[in-house]
Short mmCIF file of C-alpha atoms in Angstrom, two decimals:
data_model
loop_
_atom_site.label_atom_id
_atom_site.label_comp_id
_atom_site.label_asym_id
_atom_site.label_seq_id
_atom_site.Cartn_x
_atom_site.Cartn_y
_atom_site.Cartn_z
CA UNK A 104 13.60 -3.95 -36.40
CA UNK A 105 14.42 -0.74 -38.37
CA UNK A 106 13.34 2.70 -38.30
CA UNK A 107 13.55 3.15 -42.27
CA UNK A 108 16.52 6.36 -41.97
CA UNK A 109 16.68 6.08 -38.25
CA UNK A 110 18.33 3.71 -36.21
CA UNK A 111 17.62 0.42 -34.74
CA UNK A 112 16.22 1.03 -31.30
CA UNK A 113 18.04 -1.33 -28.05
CA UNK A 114 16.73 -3.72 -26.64
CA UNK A 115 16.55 -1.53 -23.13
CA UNK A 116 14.42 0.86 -25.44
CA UNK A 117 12.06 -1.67 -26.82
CA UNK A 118 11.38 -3.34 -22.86
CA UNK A 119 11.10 -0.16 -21.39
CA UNK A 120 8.36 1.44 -24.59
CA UNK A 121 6.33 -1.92 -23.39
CA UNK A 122 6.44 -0.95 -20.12
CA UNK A 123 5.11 2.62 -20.13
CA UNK A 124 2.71 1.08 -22.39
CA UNK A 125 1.23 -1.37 -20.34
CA UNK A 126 1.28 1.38 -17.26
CA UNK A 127 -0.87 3.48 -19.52
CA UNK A 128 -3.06 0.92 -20.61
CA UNK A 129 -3.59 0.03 -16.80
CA UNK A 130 -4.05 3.53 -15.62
CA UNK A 131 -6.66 4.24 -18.64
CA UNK A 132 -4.28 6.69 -20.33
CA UNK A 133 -5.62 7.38 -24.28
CA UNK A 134 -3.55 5.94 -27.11
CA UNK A 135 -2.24 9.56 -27.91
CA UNK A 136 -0.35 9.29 -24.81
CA UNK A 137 2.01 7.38 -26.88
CA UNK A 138 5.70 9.75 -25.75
CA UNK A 139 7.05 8.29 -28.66
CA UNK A 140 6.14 10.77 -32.64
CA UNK A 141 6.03 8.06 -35.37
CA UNK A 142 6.54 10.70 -37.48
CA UNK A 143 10.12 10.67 -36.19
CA UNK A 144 12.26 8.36 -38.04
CA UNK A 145 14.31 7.80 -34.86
CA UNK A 146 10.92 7.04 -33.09
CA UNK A 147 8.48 5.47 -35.27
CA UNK A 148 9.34 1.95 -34.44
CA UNK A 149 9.25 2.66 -30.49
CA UNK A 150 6.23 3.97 -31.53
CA UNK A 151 4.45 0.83 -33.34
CA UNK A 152 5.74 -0.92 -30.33
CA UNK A 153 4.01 1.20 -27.83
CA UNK A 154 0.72 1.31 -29.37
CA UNK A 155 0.80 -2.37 -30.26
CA UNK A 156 1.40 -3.05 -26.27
CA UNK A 157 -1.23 -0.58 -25.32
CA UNK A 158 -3.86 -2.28 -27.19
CA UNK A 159 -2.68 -5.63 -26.00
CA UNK A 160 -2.81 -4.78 -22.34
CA UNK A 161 -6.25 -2.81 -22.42
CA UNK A 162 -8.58 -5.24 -20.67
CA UNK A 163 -11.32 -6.97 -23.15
CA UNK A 164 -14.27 -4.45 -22.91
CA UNK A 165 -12.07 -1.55 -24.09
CA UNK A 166 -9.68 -3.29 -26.80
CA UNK A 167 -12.97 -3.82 -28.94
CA UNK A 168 -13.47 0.21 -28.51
CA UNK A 169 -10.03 1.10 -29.13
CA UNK A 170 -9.70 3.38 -31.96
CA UNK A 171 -12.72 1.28 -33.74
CA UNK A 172 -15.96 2.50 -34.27
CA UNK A 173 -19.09 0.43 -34.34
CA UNK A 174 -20.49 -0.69 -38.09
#
């Protein structure tokens, strides 16, 4: 994965973004807990990464609700 200018985040940056993710997603933290600013080029792919975990880890009831509103 790139970062467009930035640089390619480690793989110790990528397990441990999942990880705070999943901890926020467990502790009912709101998606703009995200640490990471995807408007940083240095950032932006630790920060796909983090909300892409976060919305995988929320349990059922609350991934439907997540950032969606109802039709």
């Amino acid at each position: 994965m790139t970062t467009g200018q930035g640089r390619t985040p480690t793989t110790e940056e990528l397990a441990a973004a999942r990880r705070s993710a999943r901890r926020a997603a467990r502790l009912g933290a709101p998606p703009g807990a995200c640490p990471y600013d995807p408007r940083n080029p240095g950032e932006n792919t630790l920060a796909t990464v983090w909300v892409a975990t976060y919305v995988d880890a929320l349990p059922n009831d609350e991934t439907a609700s997540a950032g969606q509103e109802e039709a």
